[in-house]
Amino acid sequence: MASFTTWDYVVFIGMLMVSAGIGIYYRFTGGKQKTTNEYLLADRNMSVWPVSFSLMASFMSAITLLGVSMENYQYGTLFVIINISYGLATPIASHLYLPVFYKLQAASAYEYLERRFGGATRLVASIAYSLQMILYMGIVLYAPALALEAVTGMSKIAAILSIGLVCTFYSTIGGMKAVLITDVFQSILMFSAVYCIIIVAAITAGGFGEIWRVAEEGGRIEFLNFDPDPTVRHTWWSLIIGGAFTYLSLYAVNQTQVQRLLTVRSLKASQGALWLNWPILSLLSFSTSFSGLAIYYYYAKCDPLLQGRITSRDQLMPIFVVDTMHEYSGLPGLFVSGIFSASLSTVSAALNSLAAVTLEDYIKPLYRYIKKRPLVESQSTLPSKIMACIYGIICVGMAFVAQSLGGVLQASLTVFGVVGGPLFGLFTLGMFNTVATQRSAITAILSGLAFSMWIGFGQPKPPVKILDFSLEGCSDARYNSTFYSFTPFSGAKSARLASVVAAEDDSDYFWLYRLSYLWYSVLGFLVTLIVGIVLGYVLKWLKLEGESRIYVDENKEFINTDLFSPPIAWRLKKRYAKYIENGGVVDDTNAKIMNEHTKL
């Protein structure tokens, strides 16, 4: 395989030094990360721009660079339609969910669930989130390891270990301020890496038009698929509906994103950061999609996987960089820096969030239970940093599991759909329904998780149909450079790989296992929400609902409207206003409605 030149290493090490330098700077300036408010929430005084870039970089890092380019190369351009769902979901996240968390002002988003339902619900949800993020971090660590293996010749094991150790060190000292500022720098590197590929391909092709023409000839251009069949991998319905639910499970209720959105000064600024994130996110998505077409132009006549030069099509972008840029010292280093730094920021941010959840949801309650007093602020930061380090080690281990999950893009969306959908359903149950209590909520989230995991990870699943590939041009010298050392696949093995392209009847497979992965989030959400609402009303009818925590008075007459989404809170307040107009009296000292004859 290829190897780095001196200038590549200079660029790569320079990126690491800048990233680490930002972390060290914020470790020894300002409050020096001595309080959890600074370490986990950046003192709540960040500006909109770095938060917007961080929202994008935290989940669209190496997954986007490798996965989306491969998606367009292997399946076509239909995936770009998912960007429409981001635009449709952004106002829902910013105006229906974010205001509730902003009023709460807690380091853990799951504190809301304790206030709304109870401590057990909070514990179940935070455990589910922790498992979800550990799985996702494994994928994020595995993705750049693929790139490093293809470009530098470094083994995946060495790459995973080196990335994991750097992330763990960085996350324990930097704090949220360093993460946010570094994300801006690393986002620039991500865009630079993608545009380097597009520009080099355009120069090779003689213009963007030629890239588009070859993509059309290869059947890669597709934007209009309205097939209502949910077993079709990508259609407008799955991309817009499924994409919107996946987006909301990330940007409306996910701890990592909510924690970022609470680092700004006001709710308006937080909503502005979320709105600004959409065009930044879509620009990277569109650019990376076109880079997939650019790569297809180069390999239209000689697919590197069938030729035997790579072991997974997630390595397409790295091998293209080596093929076309090895004569430009520094450019391969810039590309690897983009992938490496993006994953670095993603993992460090997730470790920071996992540390926040562990401190707020596990350590503090346990300490209060044992010591009979709360954990003081000055003693809270050290446990957070220790937990960040421990989670880093766990995530390294999960990275070795990630290579069995298939393509990195689909694997990441599957993980978020399976766990994110039910969690999104649980928060929705709390914010939009006044009947559900802890008993119905816990049953709902466990039912949603069980169903989602069943359809998400149940086997066997039919092989995914991919577009045609060619080997007819592999005699070209540019695909057989002595710059590499590889053994081409045998004709039989190439034939087996090519056979996946052919359409086959998958009707023998269980129907739910044939569903598009984009529906996992939707179904998990619906199962959780429906079970929660139906069971809530049944338990209320049977008078077995248990304690309801939505009331602020002993007579259960005055509802805490801060626990509900703005439209629901507005409706409740309107009912109270009408009640007072009709003669009811509200005692402001205990927020209790004093008329014994009128119940809400």
PDB file of N, CA and C in Angstrom, residues 274-321:
ATOM      1  N   LEU A 274     -29.188  26.196  15.787  1.00  0.00           N
ATOM      2  CA  LEU A 274     -29.767  25.002  15.171  1.00  0.00           C
ATOM      3  C   LEU A 274     -30.183  25.279  13.733  1.00  0.00           C
ATOM      4  N   TRP A 275     -30.746  26.453  13.468  1.00  0.00           N
ATOM      5  CA  TRP A 275     -31.119  26.814  12.099  1.00  0.00           C
ATOM      6  C   TRP A 275     -29.885  26.970  11.217  1.00  0.00           C
ATOM      7  N   LEU A 276     -28.827  27.566  11.753  1.00  0.00           N
ATOM      8  CA  LEU A 276     -27.609  27.763  10.974  1.00  0.00           C
ATOM      9  C   LEU A 276     -26.914  26.436  10.680  1.00  0.00           C
ATOM     10  N   ASN A 277     -27.092  25.480  11.566  1.00  0.00           N
ATOM     11  CA  ASN A 277     -26.505  24.160  11.361  1.00  0.00           C
ATOM     12  C   ASN A 277     -27.020  23.496  10.078  1.00  0.00           C
ATOM     13  N   TRP A 278     -28.288  23.735   9.739  1.00  0.00           N
ATOM     14  CA  TRP A 278     -28.894  23.064   8.576  1.00  0.00           C
ATOM     15  C   TRP A 278     -28.159  23.358   7.273  1.00  0.00           C
ATOM     16  N   PRO A 279     -27.953  24.633   6.876  1.00  0.00           N
ATOM     17  CA  PRO A 279     -27.225  24.850   5.617  1.00  0.00           C
ATOM     18  C   PRO A 279     -25.782  24.362   5.657  1.00  0.00           C
ATOM     19  N   ILE A 280     -25.131  24.454   6.816  1.00  0.00           N
ATOM     20  CA  ILE A 280     -23.758  23.948   6.921  1.00  0.00           C
ATOM     21  C   ILE A 280     -23.749  22.442   6.712  1.00  0.00           C
ATOM     22  N   LEU A 281     -24.674  21.768   7.364  1.00  0.00           N
ATOM     23  CA  LEU A 281     -24.798  20.316   7.244  1.00  0.00           C
ATOM     24  C   LEU A 281     -25.120  19.902   5.815  1.00  0.00           C
ATOM     25  N   SER A 282     -26.068  20.589   5.195  1.00  0.00           N
ATOM     26  CA  SER A 282     -26.475  20.233   3.828  1.00  0.00           C
ATOM     27  C   SER A 282     -25.376  20.540   2.817  1.00  0.00           C
ATOM     28  N   LEU A 283     -24.630  21.635   3.030  1.00  0.00           N
ATOM     29  CA  LEU A 283     -23.531  21.954   2.121  1.00  0.00           C
ATOM     30  C   LEU A 283     -22.494  20.843   2.127  1.00  0.00           C
ATOM     31  N   LEU A 284     -22.160  20.347   3.320  1.00  0.00           N
ATOM     32  CA  LEU A 284     -21.198  19.249   3.397  1.00  0.00           C
ATOM     33  C   LEU A 284     -21.773  17.984   2.774  1.00  0.00           C
ATOM     34  N   SER A 285     -23.058  17.744   2.989  1.00  0.00           N
ATOM     35  CA  SER A 285     -23.698  16.550   2.435  1.00  0.00           C
ATOM     36  C   SER A 285     -23.722  16.588   0.912  1.00  0.00           C
ATOM     37  N   PHE A 286     -24.131  17.729   0.329  1.00  0.00           N
ATOM     38  CA  PHE A 286     -24.148  17.855  -1.128  1.00  0.00           C
ATOM     39  C   PHE A 286     -22.740  17.745  -1.705  1.00  0.00           C
ATOM     40  N   SER A 287     -21.776  18.393  -1.055  1.00  0.00           N
ATOM     41  CA  SER A 287     -20.399  18.372  -1.552  1.00  0.00           C
ATOM     42  C   SER A 287     -19.827  16.964  -1.524  1.00  0.00           C
ATOM     43  N   THR A 288     -20.069  16.260  -0.420  1.00  0.00           N
ATOM     44  CA  THR A 288     -19.557  14.897  -0.305  1.00  0.00           C
ATOM     45  C   THR A 288     -20.252  13.963  -1.287  1.00  0.00           C
ATOM     46  N   SER A 289     -21.536  14.210  -1.534  1.00  0.00           N
ATOM     47  CA  SER A 289     -22.259  13.406  -2.528  1.00  0.00           C
ATOM     48  C   SER A 289     -21.638  13.578  -3.911  1.00  0.00           C
ATOM     49  N   PHE A 290     -21.346  14.830  -4.264  1.00  0.00           N
ATOM     50  CA  PHE A 290     -20.733  15.054  -5.581  1.00  0.00           C
ATOM     51  C   PHE A 290     -19.333  14.457  -5.647  1.00  0.00           C
ATOM     52  N   SER A 291     -18.637  14.443  -4.506  1.00  0.00           N
ATOM     53  CA  SER A 291     -17.310  13.814  -4.508  1.00  0.00           C
ATOM     54  C   SER A 291     -17.421  12.326  -4.818  1.00  0.00           C
ATOM     55  N   GLY A 292     -18.551  11.700  -4.423  1.00  0.00           N
ATOM     56  CA  GLY A 292     -18.774  10.301  -4.778  1.00  0.00           C
ATOM     57  C   GLY A 292     -18.893  10.112  -6.278  1.00  0.00           C
ATOM     58  N   LEU A 293     -19.565  11.062  -6.951  1.00  0.00           N
ATOM     59  CA  LEU A 293     -19.655  11.010  -8.412  1.00  0.00           C
ATOM     60  C   LEU A 293     -18.291  11.260  -9.052  1.00  0.00           C
ATOM     61  N   ALA A 294     -17.519  12.153  -8.432  1.00  0.00           N
ATOM     62  CA  ALA A 294     -16.171  12.436  -8.944  1.00  0.00           C
ATOM     63  C   ALA A 294     -15.302  11.184  -8.868  1.00  0.00           C
ATOM     64  N   ILE A 295     -15.437  10.456  -7.773  1.00  0.00           N
ATOM     65  CA  ILE A 295     -14.675   9.212  -7.630  1.00  0.00           C
ATOM     66  C   ILE A 295     -15.160   8.173  -8.633  1.00  0.00           C
ATOM     67  N   TYR A 296     -16.472   8.147  -8.865  1.00  0.00           N
ATOM     68  CA  TYR A 296     -17.017   7.196  -9.846  1.00  0.00           C
ATOM     69  C   TYR A 296     -16.472   7.494 -11.249  1.00  0.00           C
ATOM     70  N   TYR A 297     -16.326   8.760 -11.577  1.00  0.00           N
ATOM     71  CA  TYR A 297     -15.756   9.109 -12.883  1.00  0.00           C
ATOM     72  C   TYR A 297     -14.396   8.432 -13.060  1.00  0.00           C
ATOM     73  N   TYR A 298     -13.603   8.460 -12.027  1.00  0.00           N
ATOM     74  CA  TYR A 298     -12.241   7.933 -12.117  1.00  0.00           C
ATOM     75  C   TYR A 298     -12.240   6.400 -12.205  1.00  0.00           C
ATOM     76  N   TYR A 299     -13.174   5.752 -11.492  1.00  0.00           N
ATOM     77  CA  TYR A 299     -13.165   4.287 -11.412  1.00  0.00           C
ATOM     78  C   TYR A 299     -14.308   3.631 -12.189  1.00  0.00           C
ATOM     79  N   ALA A 300     -14.935   4.351 -13.090  1.00  0.00           N
ATOM     80  CA  ALA A 300     -16.080   3.811 -13.821  1.00  0.00           C
ATOM     81  C   ALA A 300     -15.717   2.548 -14.604  1.00  0.00           C
ATOM     82  N   LYS A 301     -14.470   2.464 -15.066  1.00  0.00           N
ATOM     83  CA  LYS A 301     -14.047   1.313 -15.878  1.00  0.00           C
ATOM     84  C   LYS A 301     -13.208   0.302 -15.099  1.00  0.00           C
ATOM     85  N   CYS A 302     -12.937   0.597 -13.826  1.00  0.00           N
ATOM     86  CA  CYS A 302     -12.119  -0.338 -13.038  1.00  0.00           C
ATOM     87  C   CYS A 302     -12.403  -0.138 -11.551  1.00  0.00           C
ATOM     88  N   ASP A 303     -13.401  -0.861 -11.057  1.00  0.00           N
ATOM     89  CA  ASP A 303     -13.775  -0.743  -9.651  1.00  0.00           C
ATOM     90  C   ASP A 303     -12.654  -1.290  -8.768  1.00  0.00           C
ATOM     91  N   PRO A 304     -12.124  -0.511  -7.829  1.00  0.00           N
ATOM     92  CA  PRO A 304     -10.973  -0.964  -7.030  1.00  0.00           C
ATOM     93  C   PRO A 304     -11.293  -2.115  -6.087  1.00  0.00           C
ATOM     94  N   LEU A 305     -12.572  -2.294  -5.707  1.00  0.00           N
ATOM     95  CA  LEU A 305     -12.910  -3.433  -4.852  1.00  0.00           C
ATOM     96  C   LEU A 305     -12.853  -4.735  -5.642  1.00  0.00           C
ATOM     97  N   LEU A 306     -13.458  -4.741  -6.835  1.00  0.00           N
ATOM     98  CA  LEU A 306     -13.405  -5.937  -7.668  1.00  0.00           C
ATOM     99  C   LEU A 306     -11.983  -6.230  -8.135  1.00  0.00           C
ATOM    100  N   GLN A 307     -11.190  -5.167  -8.285  1.00  0.00           N
ATOM    101  CA  GLN A 307      -9.803  -5.355  -8.706  1.00  0.00           C
ATOM    102  C   GLN A 307      -8.956  -5.922  -7.574  1.00  0.00           C
ATOM    103  N   GLY A 308      -9.391  -5.726  -6.349  1.00  0.00           N
ATOM    104  CA  GLY A 308      -8.674  -6.274  -5.203  1.00  0.00           C
ATOM    105  C   GLY A 308      -7.765  -5.300  -4.491  1.00  0.00           C
ATOM    106  N   ARG A 309      -7.868  -4.015  -4.822  1.00  0.00           N
ATOM    107  CA  ARG A 309      -6.967  -3.033  -4.204  1.00  0.00           C
ATOM    108  C   ARG A 309      -7.469  -2.540  -2.857  1.00  0.00           C
ATOM    109  N   ILE A 310      -8.765  -2.669  -2.609  1.00  0.00           N
ATOM    110  CA  ILE A 310      -9.323  -2.298  -1.308  1.00  0.00           C
ATOM    111  C   ILE A 310     -10.199  -3.440  -0.827  1.00  0.00           C
ATOM    112  N   THR A 311     -10.511  -3.454   0.458  1.00  0.00           N
ATOM    113  CA  THR A 311     -11.308  -4.525   1.045  1.00  0.00           C
ATOM    114  C   THR A 311     -12.743  -4.095   1.330  1.00  0.00           C
ATOM    115  N   SER A 312     -13.012  -2.803   1.219  1.00  0.00           N
ATOM    116  CA  SER A 312     -14.358  -2.281   1.452  1.00  0.00           C
ATOM    117  C   SER A 312     -14.524  -1.005   0.639  1.00  0.00           C
ATOM    118  N   ARG A 313     -15.727  -0.762   0.141  1.00  0.00           N
ATOM    119  CA  ARG A 313     -15.939   0.459  -0.643  1.00  0.00           C
ATOM    120  C   ARG A 313     -15.943   1.707   0.242  1.00  0.00           C
ATOM    121  N   ASP A 314     -15.944   1.545   1.557  1.00  0.00           N
ATOM    122  CA  ASP A 314     -15.752   2.693   2.431  1.00  0.00           C
ATOM    123  C   ASP A 314     -14.337   3.261   2.286  1.00  0.00           C
ATOM    124  N   GLN A 315     -13.449   2.507   1.611  1.00  0.00           N
ATOM    125  CA  GLN A 315     -12.080   2.973   1.372  1.00  0.00           C
ATOM    126  C   GLN A 315     -11.932   3.668   0.027  1.00  0.00           C
ATOM    127  N   LEU A 316     -13.030   3.885  -0.673  1.00  0.00           N
ATOM    128  CA  LEU A 316     -12.958   4.489  -2.008  1.00  0.00           C
ATOM    129  C   LEU A 316     -12.306   5.864  -1.993  1.00  0.00           C
ATOM    130  N   MET A 317     -12.758   6.710  -1.090  1.00  0.00           N
ATOM    131  CA  MET A 317     -12.221   8.067  -1.054  1.00  0.00           C
ATOM    132  C   MET A 317     -10.723   8.074  -0.735  1.00  0.00           C
ATOM    133  N   PRO A 318     -10.267   7.320   0.264  1.00  0.00           N
ATOM    134  CA  PRO A 318      -8.820   7.285   0.522  1.00  0.00           C
ATOM    135  C   PRO A 318      -8.005   6.761  -0.660  1.00  0.00           C
ATOM    136  N   ILE A 319      -8.489   5.690  -1.322  1.00  0.00           N
ATOM    137  CA  ILE A 319      -7.694   5.146  -2.427  1.00  0.00           C
ATOM    138  C   ILE A 319      -7.672   6.114  -3.604  1.00  0.00           C
ATOM    139  N   PHE A 320      -8.745   6.869  -3.791  1.00  0.00           N
ATOM    140  CA  PHE A 320      -8.765   7.889  -4.837  1.00  0.00           C
ATOM    141  C   PHE A 320      -7.730   8.967  -4.548  1.00  0.00           C
ATOM    142  N   VAL A 321      -7.621   9.344  -3.281  1.00  0.00           N
ATOM    143  CA  VAL A 321      -6.629  10.359  -2.890  1.00  0.00           C
ATOM    144  C   VAL A 321      -5.222   9.884  -3.232  1.00  0.00           C
TER     145      VAL A 321
END
